[in-house]
């Protein structure tokens, strides 16, 4: 039996250790080398398909079963990505699928406009055209193959497409006495739509929605049933909106009035002239502000002695006059309430219509109150729905205490009932 000398045993042991150390070193060297920059997985981030550029990140790989870690902090080019976008909600995406985005930040010249998680960013809208700086952070975890963080950014130039004006009309079938609403959306900046119609007045005022305008168009009681159009222009765009007018049934009334009252009022040239120069010019005025909102209040409760649109033969005349308002009979002194917010364009006494109020509700929609006993408001007053305007009387061309209440737009009188009960399509069109 050979005996190994202690010296030889030591040599063998040391050699074995050295070989083992060399082997371990080789494994370490190979794993370490394998964890170089080439091992960092490629990540890409896009915004509406446009590539952002990576401007930061690090990668760590476990070596020797996690005994050691190789960390890499590569240098990234200073060059920036520039993206031009046409959507205020661009889609953000990252690849490969296991690249998790963790934070998004959007800033403009004034500071940060968004800073949060990608989920919240999906609901974010860029505030408008302009230049932004877009940044995104994320991470990637590949377990024993390593993990890391990344940072991408881009300069974003947002230029939203300019939407074409949109024209709509509600309703497209109307009855004599109704009101129509024409709406134009996406009106080019710095322009106001204009309109024309055989129905009469078309005047646009700004609507609640940005860039939108509305016009109330009257269908007068005397308008012939049949087809009409409303021609509307907004900037370079225009539309021809068809309307069908259907007939309403209007009552026929015989009225007797004393010759004395008739001579002082309806037969008086002076009384007619005074009305003509005081009230008639107000038919064509309009405020650019819409004061009214919601259904109108009936200004006085009482028996309707003469309805809207009635054909009325006075003292047996051969041709009827038409009644543009409603006559509401009520006791002398009954309070008259303001039907909707507005501005008093006239308050005073006129021989023909007695104590008279003309109230502008905006866009040319007006209330006219005649024959009042007394007035609680003055020309120029800003008044609110429900406010006391005055008292019922029998002044001017009147046979007994009543309020003549009339709603006009331009020179056409419309029925107030759909305004009182909220059924008028103008409320739906106004989003109410
Ligand atoms: Zn009347």
PDB file of N, CA, C and O in Angstrom, residues 34-101:
ATOM      1  N   UNK A  34     -21.453  38.036 -18.815  1.00  0.00           N
ATOM      2  CA  UNK A  34     -22.758  37.880 -19.474  1.00  0.00           C
ATOM      3  C   UNK A  34     -23.761  38.966 -19.025  1.00  0.00           C
ATOM      4  O   UNK A  34     -24.731  39.246 -19.709  1.00  0.00           O
ATOM      5  N   UNK A  35     -23.516  39.544 -17.844  1.00  0.00           N
ATOM      6  CA  UNK A  35     -24.409  40.568 -17.305  1.00  0.00           C
ATOM      7  C   UNK A  35     -24.001  41.969 -17.764  1.00  0.00           C
ATOM      8  O   UNK A  35     -24.299  42.961 -17.112  1.00  0.00           O
ATOM      9  N   UNK A  36     -23.358  42.073 -18.875  1.00  0.00           N
ATOM     10  CA  UNK A  36     -22.923  43.360 -19.419  1.00  0.00           C
ATOM     11  C   UNK A  36     -24.067  44.109 -20.066  1.00  0.00           C
ATOM     12  O   UNK A  36     -25.222  43.660 -20.043  1.00  0.00           O
ATOM     13  N   UNK A  37     -23.756  45.255 -20.687  1.00  0.00           N
ATOM     14  CA  UNK A  37     -24.800  46.127 -21.238  1.00  0.00           C
ATOM     15  C   UNK A  37     -25.665  45.423 -22.281  1.00  0.00           C
ATOM     16  O   UNK A  37     -26.843  45.735 -22.426  1.00  0.00           O
ATOM     17  N   UNK A  38     -25.036  44.436 -22.947  1.00  0.00           N
ATOM     18  CA  UNK A  38     -25.793  43.693 -23.951  1.00  0.00           C
ATOM     19  C   UNK A  38     -26.918  42.873 -23.362  1.00  0.00           C
ATOM     20  O   UNK A  38     -27.834  42.449 -24.078  1.00  0.00           O
ATOM     21  N   UNK A  39     -26.879  42.650 -22.043  1.00  0.00           N
ATOM     22  CA  UNK A  39     -27.923  41.838 -21.405  1.00  0.00           C
ATOM     23  C   UNK A  39     -29.154  42.660 -21.023  1.00  0.00           C
ATOM     24  O   UNK A  39     -30.161  42.109 -20.597  1.00  0.00           O
ATOM     25  N   UNK A  40     -29.066  43.976 -21.111  1.00  0.00           N
ATOM     26  CA  UNK A  40     -30.216  44.821 -20.720  1.00  0.00           C
ATOM     27  C   UNK A  40     -31.308  44.673 -21.778  1.00  0.00           C
ATOM     28  O   UNK A  40     -31.063  44.922 -22.958  1.00  0.00           O
ATOM     29  N   UNK A  41     -32.512  44.223 -21.383  1.00  0.00           N
ATOM     30  CA  UNK A  41     -33.569  44.040 -22.383  1.00  0.00           C
ATOM     31  C   UNK A  41     -33.942  45.377 -23.028  1.00  0.00           C
ATOM     32  O   UNK A  41     -33.966  46.403 -22.351  1.00  0.00           O
ATOM     33  N   UNK A  42     -34.201  45.330 -24.310  1.00  0.00           N
ATOM     34  CA  UNK A  42     -34.622  46.549 -25.017  1.00  0.00           C
ATOM     35  C   UNK A  42     -36.074  46.867 -24.647  1.00  0.00           C
ATOM     36  O   UNK A  42     -36.933  45.985 -24.680  1.00  0.00           O
ATOM     37  N   UNK A  43     -36.326  48.114 -24.255  1.00  0.00           N
ATOM     38  CA  UNK A  43     -37.679  48.573 -23.916  1.00  0.00           C
ATOM     39  C   UNK A  43     -38.007  49.724 -24.855  1.00  0.00           C
ATOM     40  O   UNK A  43     -37.126  50.518 -25.207  1.00  0.00           O
ATOM     41  N   UNK A  44     -39.253  49.784 -25.275  1.00  0.00           N
ATOM     42  CA  UNK A  44     -39.653  50.964 -26.054  1.00  0.00           C
ATOM     43  C   UNK A  44     -40.964  51.498 -25.480  1.00  0.00           C
ATOM     44  O   UNK A  44     -41.788  50.742 -24.956  1.00  0.00           O
ATOM     45  N   UNK A  45     -41.134  52.821 -25.551  1.00  0.00           N
ATOM     46  CA  UNK A  45     -42.357  53.475 -25.078  1.00  0.00           C
ATOM     47  C   UNK A  45     -42.845  54.373 -26.211  1.00  0.00           C
ATOM     48  O   UNK A  45     -42.046  55.116 -26.803  1.00  0.00           O
ATOM     49  N   UNK A  46     -44.141  54.264 -26.518  1.00  0.00           N
ATOM     50  CA  UNK A  46     -44.704  55.087 -27.594  1.00  0.00           C
ATOM     51  C   UNK A  46     -45.917  55.863 -27.105  1.00  0.00           C
ATOM     52  O   UNK A  46     -46.624  55.439 -26.182  1.00  0.00           O
ATOM     53  N   UNK A  47     -46.117  57.019 -27.720  1.00  0.00           N
ATOM     54  CA  UNK A  47     -47.275  57.866 -27.439  1.00  0.00           C
ATOM     55  C   UNK A  47     -47.968  58.086 -28.779  1.00  0.00           C
ATOM     56  O   UNK A  47     -47.391  58.723 -29.675  1.00  0.00           O
ATOM     57  N   UNK A  48     -49.168  57.529 -28.914  1.00  0.00           N
ATOM     58  CA  UNK A  48     -49.885  57.521 -30.196  1.00  0.00           C
ATOM     59  C   UNK A  48     -48.986  57.044 -31.331  1.00  0.00           C
ATOM     60  O   UNK A  48     -48.988  57.605 -32.435  1.00  0.00           O
ATOM     61  N   UNK A  49     -48.200  56.003 -31.041  1.00  0.00           N
ATOM     62  CA  UNK A  49     -47.351  55.395 -32.064  1.00  0.00           C
ATOM     63  C   UNK A  49     -45.995  56.042 -32.225  1.00  0.00           C
ATOM     64  O   UNK A  49     -45.107  55.468 -32.856  1.00  0.00           O
ATOM     65  N   UNK A  50     -45.800  57.241 -31.663  1.00  0.00           N
ATOM     66  CA  UNK A  50     -44.508  57.936 -31.779  1.00  0.00           C
ATOM     67  C   UNK A  50     -43.554  57.485 -30.689  1.00  0.00           C
ATOM     68  O   UNK A  50     -43.946  57.379 -29.526  1.00  0.00           O
ATOM     69  N   UNK A  51     -42.309  57.204 -31.090  1.00  0.00           N
ATOM     70  CA  UNK A  51     -41.320  56.676 -30.134  1.00  0.00           C
ATOM     71  C   UNK A  51     -40.773  57.775 -29.217  1.00  0.00           C
ATOM     72  O   UNK A  51     -40.313  58.808 -29.700  1.00  0.00           O
ATOM     73  N   UNK A  52     -40.799  57.492 -27.913  1.00  0.00           N
ATOM     74  CA  UNK A  52     -40.079  58.335 -26.968  1.00  0.00           C
ATOM     75  C   UNK A  52     -38.637  57.835 -26.932  1.00  0.00           C
ATOM     76  O   UNK A  52     -38.351  56.721 -27.382  1.00  0.00           O
ATOM     77  N   UNK A  53     -37.713  58.633 -26.397  1.00  0.00           N
ATOM     78  CA  UNK A  53     -36.321  58.178 -26.275  1.00  0.00           C
ATOM     79  C   UNK A  53     -35.995  57.934 -24.816  1.00  0.00           C
ATOM     80  O   UNK A  53     -36.469  58.642 -23.925  1.00  0.00           O
ATOM     81  N   UNK A  54     -35.162  56.885 -24.593  1.00  0.00           N
ATOM     82  CA  UNK A  54     -34.779  56.565 -23.219  1.00  0.00           C
ATOM     83  C   UNK A  54     -33.685  57.522 -22.767  1.00  0.00           C
ATOM     84  O   UNK A  54     -32.685  57.716 -23.462  1.00  0.00           O
ATOM     85  N   UNK A  55     -33.889  58.115 -21.610  1.00  0.00           N
ATOM     86  CA  UNK A  55     -32.913  59.086 -21.092  1.00  0.00           C
ATOM     87  C   UNK A  55     -32.481  58.746 -19.684  1.00  0.00           C
ATOM     88  O   UNK A  55     -31.955  59.609 -18.978  1.00  0.00           O
ATOM     89  N   UNK A  56     -32.708  57.486 -19.296  1.00  0.00           N
ATOM     90  CA  UNK A  56     -32.233  57.097 -17.973  1.00  0.00           C
ATOM     91  C   UNK A  56     -32.617  55.674 -17.688  1.00  0.00           C
ATOM     92  O   UNK A  56     -33.477  55.113 -18.371  1.00  0.00           O
ATOM     93  N   UNK A  57     -31.932  55.091 -16.705  1.00  0.00           N
ATOM     94  CA  UNK A  57     -32.267  53.735 -16.309  1.00  0.00           C
ATOM     95  C   UNK A  57     -31.058  53.000 -15.776  1.00  0.00           C
ATOM     96  O   UNK A  57     -29.910  53.415 -15.992  1.00  0.00           O
ATOM     97  N   UNK A  58     -31.347  51.957 -15.060  1.00  0.00           N
ATOM     98  CA  UNK A  58     -30.260  51.116 -14.549  1.00  0.00           C
ATOM     99  C   UNK A  58     -30.731  49.672 -14.619  1.00  0.00           C
ATOM    100  O   UNK A  58     -31.931  49.391 -14.758  1.00  0.00           O
ATOM    101  N   UNK A  59     -29.752  48.731 -14.548  1.00  0.00           N
ATOM    102  CA  UNK A  59     -30.094  47.312 -14.650  1.00  0.00           C
ATOM    103  C   UNK A  59     -29.198  46.547 -13.682  1.00  0.00           C
ATOM    104  O   UNK A  59     -27.995  46.797 -13.607  1.00  0.00           O
ATOM    105  N   UNK A  60     -29.819  45.642 -12.927  1.00  0.00           N
ATOM    106  CA  UNK A  60     -29.068  44.842 -11.957  1.00  0.00           C
ATOM    107  C   UNK A  60     -29.288  43.370 -12.240  1.00  0.00           C
ATOM    108  O   UNK A  60     -30.424  42.937 -12.410  1.00  0.00           O
ATOM    109  N   UNK A  61     -28.147  42.611 -12.300  1.00  0.00           N
ATOM    110  CA  UNK A  61     -28.252  41.174 -12.562  1.00  0.00           C
ATOM    111  C   UNK A  61     -27.625  40.403 -11.406  1.00  0.00           C
ATOM    112  O   UNK A  61     -26.496  40.716 -11.001  1.00  0.00           O
ATOM    113  N   UNK A  62     -28.317  39.420 -10.832  1.00  0.00           N
ATOM    114  CA  UNK A  62     -27.701  38.594  -9.782  1.00  0.00           C
ATOM    115  C   UNK A  62     -26.648  37.669 -10.401  1.00  0.00           C
ATOM    116  O   UNK A  62     -26.855  37.118 -11.472  1.00  0.00           O
ATOM    117  N   UNK A  63     -25.519  37.552  -9.713  1.00  0.00           N
ATOM    118  CA  UNK A  63     -24.408  36.712 -10.178  1.00  0.00           C
ATOM    119  C   UNK A  63     -24.094  35.713  -9.066  1.00  0.00           C
ATOM    120  O   UNK A  63     -24.235  36.054  -7.882  1.00  0.00           O
ATOM    121  N   UNK A  64     -23.708  34.477  -9.442  1.00  0.00           N
ATOM    122  CA  UNK A  64     -23.410  33.399  -8.483  1.00  0.00           C
ATOM    123  C   UNK A  64     -24.598  33.166  -7.558  1.00  0.00           C
ATOM    124  O   UNK A  64     -24.468  33.193  -6.333  1.00  0.00           O
ATOM    125  N   UNK A  65     -25.763  32.987  -8.166  1.00  0.00           N
ATOM    126  CA  UNK A  65     -26.961  32.670  -7.389  1.00  0.00           C
ATOM    127  C   UNK A  65     -27.349  33.763  -6.424  1.00  0.00           C
ATOM    128  O   UNK A  65     -28.020  33.509  -5.423  1.00  0.00           O
ATOM    129  N   UNK A  66     -26.983  34.979  -6.708  1.00  0.00           N
ATOM    130  CA  UNK A  66     -27.400  36.105  -5.875  1.00  0.00           C
ATOM    131  C   UNK A  66     -26.357  36.506  -4.845  1.00  0.00           C
ATOM    132  O   UNK A  66     -26.580  37.421  -4.065  1.00  0.00           O
ATOM    133  N   UNK A  67     -25.201  35.831  -4.830  1.00  0.00           N
ATOM    134  CA  UNK A  67     -24.139  36.228  -3.884  1.00  0.00           C
ATOM    135  C   UNK A  67     -23.624  37.618  -4.212  1.00  0.00           C
ATOM    136  O   UNK A  67     -23.252  38.380  -3.319  1.00  0.00           O
ATOM    137  N   UNK A  68     -23.625  37.909  -5.510  1.00  0.00           N
ATOM    138  CA  UNK A  68     -23.149  39.216  -5.961  1.00  0.00           C
ATOM    139  C   UNK A  68     -24.199  39.815  -6.915  1.00  0.00           C
ATOM    140  O   UNK A  68     -25.048  39.098  -7.445  1.00  0.00           O
ATOM    141  N   UNK A  69     -24.142  41.119  -7.157  1.00  0.00           N
ATOM    142  CA  UNK A  69     -25.052  41.790  -8.097  1.00  0.00           C
ATOM    143  C   UNK A  69     -24.214  42.668  -9.005  1.00  0.00           C
ATOM    144  O   UNK A  69     -23.346  43.404  -8.516  1.00  0.00           O
ATOM    145  N   UNK A  70     -24.470  42.541 -10.320  1.00  0.00           N
ATOM    146  CA  UNK A  70     -23.801  43.485 -11.215  1.00  0.00           C
ATOM    147  C   UNK A  70     -24.801  44.581 -11.581  1.00  0.00           C
ATOM    148  O   UNK A  70     -25.871  44.313 -12.130  1.00  0.00           O
ATOM    149  N   UNK A  71     -24.467  45.831 -11.281  1.00  0.00           N
ATOM    150  CA  UNK A  71     -25.344  46.979 -11.568  1.00  0.00           C
ATOM    151  C   UNK A  71     -24.760  47.787 -12.715  1.00  0.00           C
ATOM    152  O   UNK A  71     -23.565  48.106 -12.728  1.00  0.00           O
ATOM    153  N   UNK A  72     -25.651  48.132 -13.668  1.00  0.00           N
ATOM    154  CA  UNK A  72     -25.214  48.913 -14.828  1.00  0.00           C
ATOM    155  C   UNK A  72     -25.991  50.229 -14.862  1.00  0.00           C
ATOM    156  O   UNK A  72     -27.208  50.248 -14.648  1.00  0.00           O
ATOM    157  N   UNK A  73     -25.261  51.307 -15.104  1.00  0.00           N
ATOM    158  CA  UNK A  73     -25.897  52.624 -15.283  1.00  0.00           C
ATOM    159  C   UNK A  73     -25.419  53.197 -16.608  1.00  0.00           C
ATOM    160  O   UNK A  73     -24.525  54.048 -16.638  1.00  0.00           O
ATOM    161  N   UNK A  74     -26.000  52.716 -17.714  1.00  0.00           N
ATOM    162  CA  UNK A  74     -25.482  53.148 -19.011  1.00  0.00           C
ATOM    163  C   UNK A  74     -25.665  54.655 -19.226  1.00  0.00           C
ATOM    164  O   UNK A  74     -26.561  55.272 -18.633  1.00  0.00           O
ATOM    165  N   UNK A  75     -24.841  55.186 -20.090  1.00  0.00           N
ATOM    166  CA  UNK A  75     -25.003  56.596 -20.492  1.00  0.00           C
ATOM    167  C   UNK A  75     -26.002  56.636 -21.647  1.00  0.00           C
ATOM    168  O   UNK A  75     -25.973  55.772 -22.519  1.00  0.00           O
ATOM    169  N   UNK A  76     -26.912  57.589 -21.616  1.00  0.00           N
ATOM    170  CA  UNK A  76     -27.919  57.713 -22.684  1.00  0.00           C
ATOM    171  C   UNK A  76     -27.666  58.975 -23.484  1.00  0.00           C
ATOM    172  O   UNK A  76     -27.164  59.958 -22.939  1.00  0.00           O
ATOM    173  N   UNK A  77     -28.009  58.965 -24.742  1.00  0.00           N
ATOM    174  CA  UNK A  77     -27.745  60.148 -25.579  1.00  0.00           C
ATOM    175  C   UNK A  77     -28.576  61.345 -25.098  1.00  0.00           C
ATOM    176  O   UNK A  77     -29.683  61.179 -24.575  1.00  0.00           O
ATOM    177  N   UNK A  78     -28.024  62.520 -25.288  1.00  0.00           N
ATOM    178  CA  UNK A  78     -28.725  63.739 -24.872  1.00  0.00           C
ATOM    179  C   UNK A  78     -29.827  64.115 -25.867  1.00  0.00           C
ATOM    180  O   UNK A  78     -30.728  64.878 -25.546  1.00  0.00           O
ATOM    181  N   UNK A  79     -29.752  63.522 -27.058  1.00  0.00           N
ATOM    182  CA  UNK A  79     -30.731  63.826 -28.113  1.00  0.00           C
ATOM    183  C   UNK A  79     -32.158  63.561 -27.616  1.00  0.00           C
ATOM    184  O   UNK A  79     -32.422  62.524 -27.007  1.00  0.00           O
ATOM    185  N   UNK A  80     -33.076  64.484 -27.901  1.00  0.00           N
ATOM    186  CA  UNK A  80     -34.450  64.306 -27.435  1.00  0.00           C
ATOM    187  C   UNK A  80     -35.386  63.936 -28.571  1.00  0.00           C
ATOM    188  O   UNK A  80     -35.144  64.268 -29.720  1.00  0.00           O
ATOM    189  N   UNK A  81     -36.466  63.231 -28.210  1.00  0.00           N
ATOM    190  CA  UNK A  81     -37.490  62.906 -29.212  1.00  0.00           C
ATOM    191  C   UNK A  81     -38.453  64.080 -29.327  1.00  0.00           C
ATOM    192  O   UNK A  81     -38.776  64.739 -28.338  1.00  0.00           O
ATOM    193  N   UNK A  82     -38.910  64.355 -30.530  1.00  0.00           N
ATOM    194  CA  UNK A  82     -39.916  65.402 -30.741  1.00  0.00           C
ATOM    195  C   UNK A  82     -41.107  64.753 -31.442  1.00  0.00           C
ATOM    196  O   UNK A  82     -40.967  64.168 -32.509  1.00  0.00           O
ATOM    197  N   UNK A  83     -42.273  64.809 -30.796  1.00  0.00           N
ATOM    198  CA  UNK A  83     -43.470  64.182 -31.361  1.00  0.00           C
ATOM    199  C   UNK A  83     -44.501  65.259 -31.679  1.00  0.00           C
ATOM    200  O   UNK A  83     -44.702  66.184 -30.898  1.00  0.00           O
ATOM    201  N   UNK A  84     -45.156  65.120 -32.804  1.00  0.00           N
ATOM    202  CA  UNK A  84     -46.289  65.988 -33.124  1.00  0.00           C
ATOM    203  C   UNK A  84     -47.561  65.142 -33.023  1.00  0.00           C
ATOM    204  O   UNK A  84     -47.653  64.100 -33.663  1.00  0.00           O
ATOM    205  N   UNK A  85     -48.472  65.585 -32.172  1.00  0.00           N
ATOM    206  CA  UNK A  85     -49.702  64.811 -31.923  1.00  0.00           C
ATOM    207  C   UNK A  85     -50.930  65.609 -32.339  1.00  0.00           C
ATOM    208  O   UNK A  85     -50.922  66.843 -32.294  1.00  0.00           O
ATOM    209  N   UNK A  86     -51.990  64.886 -32.719  1.00  0.00           N
ATOM    210  CA  UNK A  86     -53.242  65.559 -33.072  1.00  0.00           C
ATOM    211  C   UNK A  86     -54.406  65.059 -32.211  1.00  0.00           C
ATOM    212  O   UNK A  86     -55.562  65.214 -32.581  1.00  0.00           O
ATOM    213  N   UNK A  87     -54.069  64.448 -31.052  1.00  0.00           N
ATOM    214  CA  UNK A  87     -55.117  63.984 -30.146  1.00  0.00           C
ATOM    215  C   UNK A  87     -54.806  64.488 -28.748  1.00  0.00           C
ATOM    216  O   UNK A  87     -53.644  64.447 -28.321  1.00  0.00           O
ATOM    217  N   UNK A  88     -55.830  64.968 -28.042  1.00  0.00           N
ATOM    218  CA  UNK A  88     -55.586  65.420 -26.664  1.00  0.00           C
ATOM    219  C   UNK A  88     -55.648  64.259 -25.672  1.00  0.00           C
ATOM    220  O   UNK A  88     -55.474  64.447 -24.483  1.00  0.00           O
ATOM    221  N   UNK A  89     -55.916  63.027 -26.175  1.00  0.00           N
ATOM    222  CA  UNK A  89     -55.857  61.834 -25.326  1.00  0.00           C
ATOM    223  C   UNK A  89     -55.033  60.762 -26.044  1.00  0.00           C
ATOM    224  O   UNK A  89     -55.558  59.708 -26.423  1.00  0.00           O
ATOM    225  N   UNK A  90     -53.727  60.993 -26.241  1.00  0.00           N
ATOM    226  CA  UNK A  90     -52.905  60.023 -26.972  1.00  0.00           C
ATOM    227  C   UNK A  90     -52.725  58.742 -26.166  1.00  0.00           C
ATOM    228  O   UNK A  90     -52.690  58.774 -24.938  1.00  0.00           O
ATOM    229  N   UNK A  91     -52.625  57.612 -26.906  1.00  0.00           N
ATOM    230  CA  UNK A  91     -52.475  56.305 -26.259  1.00  0.00           C
ATOM    231  C   UNK A  91     -51.013  56.066 -25.904  1.00  0.00           C
ATOM    232  O   UNK A  91     -50.125  56.237 -26.739  1.00  0.00           O
ATOM    233  N   UNK A  92     -50.779  55.666 -24.653  1.00  0.00           N
ATOM    234  CA  UNK A  92     -49.429  55.398 -24.159  1.00  0.00           C
ATOM    235  C   UNK A  92     -49.229  53.880 -24.116  1.00  0.00           C
ATOM    236  O   UNK A  92     -50.073  53.160 -23.595  1.00  0.00           O
ATOM    237  N   UNK A  93     -48.120  53.395 -24.681  1.00  0.00           N
ATOM    238  CA  UNK A  93     -47.878  51.952 -24.698  1.00  0.00           C
ATOM    239  C   UNK A  93     -46.394  51.685 -24.486  1.00  0.00           C
ATOM    240  O   UNK A  93     -45.542  52.504 -24.840  1.00  0.00           O
ATOM    241  N   UNK A  94     -46.102  50.518 -23.876  1.00  0.00           N
ATOM    242  CA  UNK A  94     -44.713  50.112 -23.656  1.00  0.00           C
ATOM    243  C   UNK A  94     -44.544  48.681 -24.142  1.00  0.00           C
ATOM    244  O   UNK A  94     -45.473  47.886 -24.114  1.00  0.00           O
ATOM    245  N   UNK A  95     -43.327  48.358 -24.594  1.00  0.00           N
ATOM    246  CA  UNK A  95     -42.996  46.989 -25.005  1.00  0.00           C
ATOM    247  C   UNK A  95     -41.616  46.672 -24.456  1.00  0.00           C
ATOM    248  O   UNK A  95     -40.797  47.580 -24.335  1.00  0.00           O
ATOM    249  N   UNK A  96     -41.309  45.435 -24.093  1.00  0.00           N
ATOM    250  CA  UNK A  96     -42.152  44.236 -24.156  1.00  0.00           C
ATOM    251  C   UNK A  96     -43.288  44.268 -23.134  1.00  0.00           C
ATOM    252  O   UNK A  96     -43.376  45.199 -22.331  1.00  0.00           O
ATOM    253  N   UNK A  97     -44.141  43.246 -23.169  1.00  0.00           N
ATOM    254  CA  UNK A  97     -45.364  43.246 -22.379  1.00  0.00           C
ATOM    255  C   UNK A  97     -45.099  43.337 -20.880  1.00  0.00           C
ATOM    256  O   UNK A  97     -45.929  43.876 -20.141  1.00  0.00           O
ATOM    257  N   UNK A  98     -43.936  42.812 -20.430  1.00  0.00           N
ATOM    258  CA  UNK A  98     -43.697  42.850 -18.979  1.00  0.00           C
ATOM    259  C   UNK A  98     -43.007  44.142 -18.525  1.00  0.00           C
ATOM    260  O   UNK A  98     -42.641  44.271 -17.365  1.00  0.00           O
ATOM    261  N   UNK A  99     -42.851  45.100 -19.436  1.00  0.00           N
ATOM    262  CA  UNK A  99     -42.332  46.418 -19.043  1.00  0.00           C
ATOM    263  C   UNK A  99     -43.484  47.190 -18.397  1.00  0.00           C
ATOM    264  O   UNK A  99     -44.476  47.484 -19.057  1.00  0.00           O
ATOM    265  N   UNK A 100     -43.369  47.447 -17.094  1.00  0.00           N
ATOM    266  CA  UNK A 100     -44.480  48.080 -16.363  1.00  0.00           C
ATOM    267  C   UNK A 100     -44.231  49.574 -16.231  1.00  0.00           C
ATOM    268  O   UNK A 100     -43.215  49.991 -15.660  1.00  0.00           O
ATOM    269  N   UNK A 101     -45.180  50.386 -16.767  1.00  0.00           N
ATOM    270  CA  UNK A 101     -45.072  51.833 -16.591  1.00  0.00           C
ATOM    271  C   UNK A 101     -45.586  52.172 -15.195  1.00  0.00           C
ATOM    272  O   UNK A 101     -46.579  51.608 -14.729  1.00  0.00           O
TER     273      UNK A 101
END
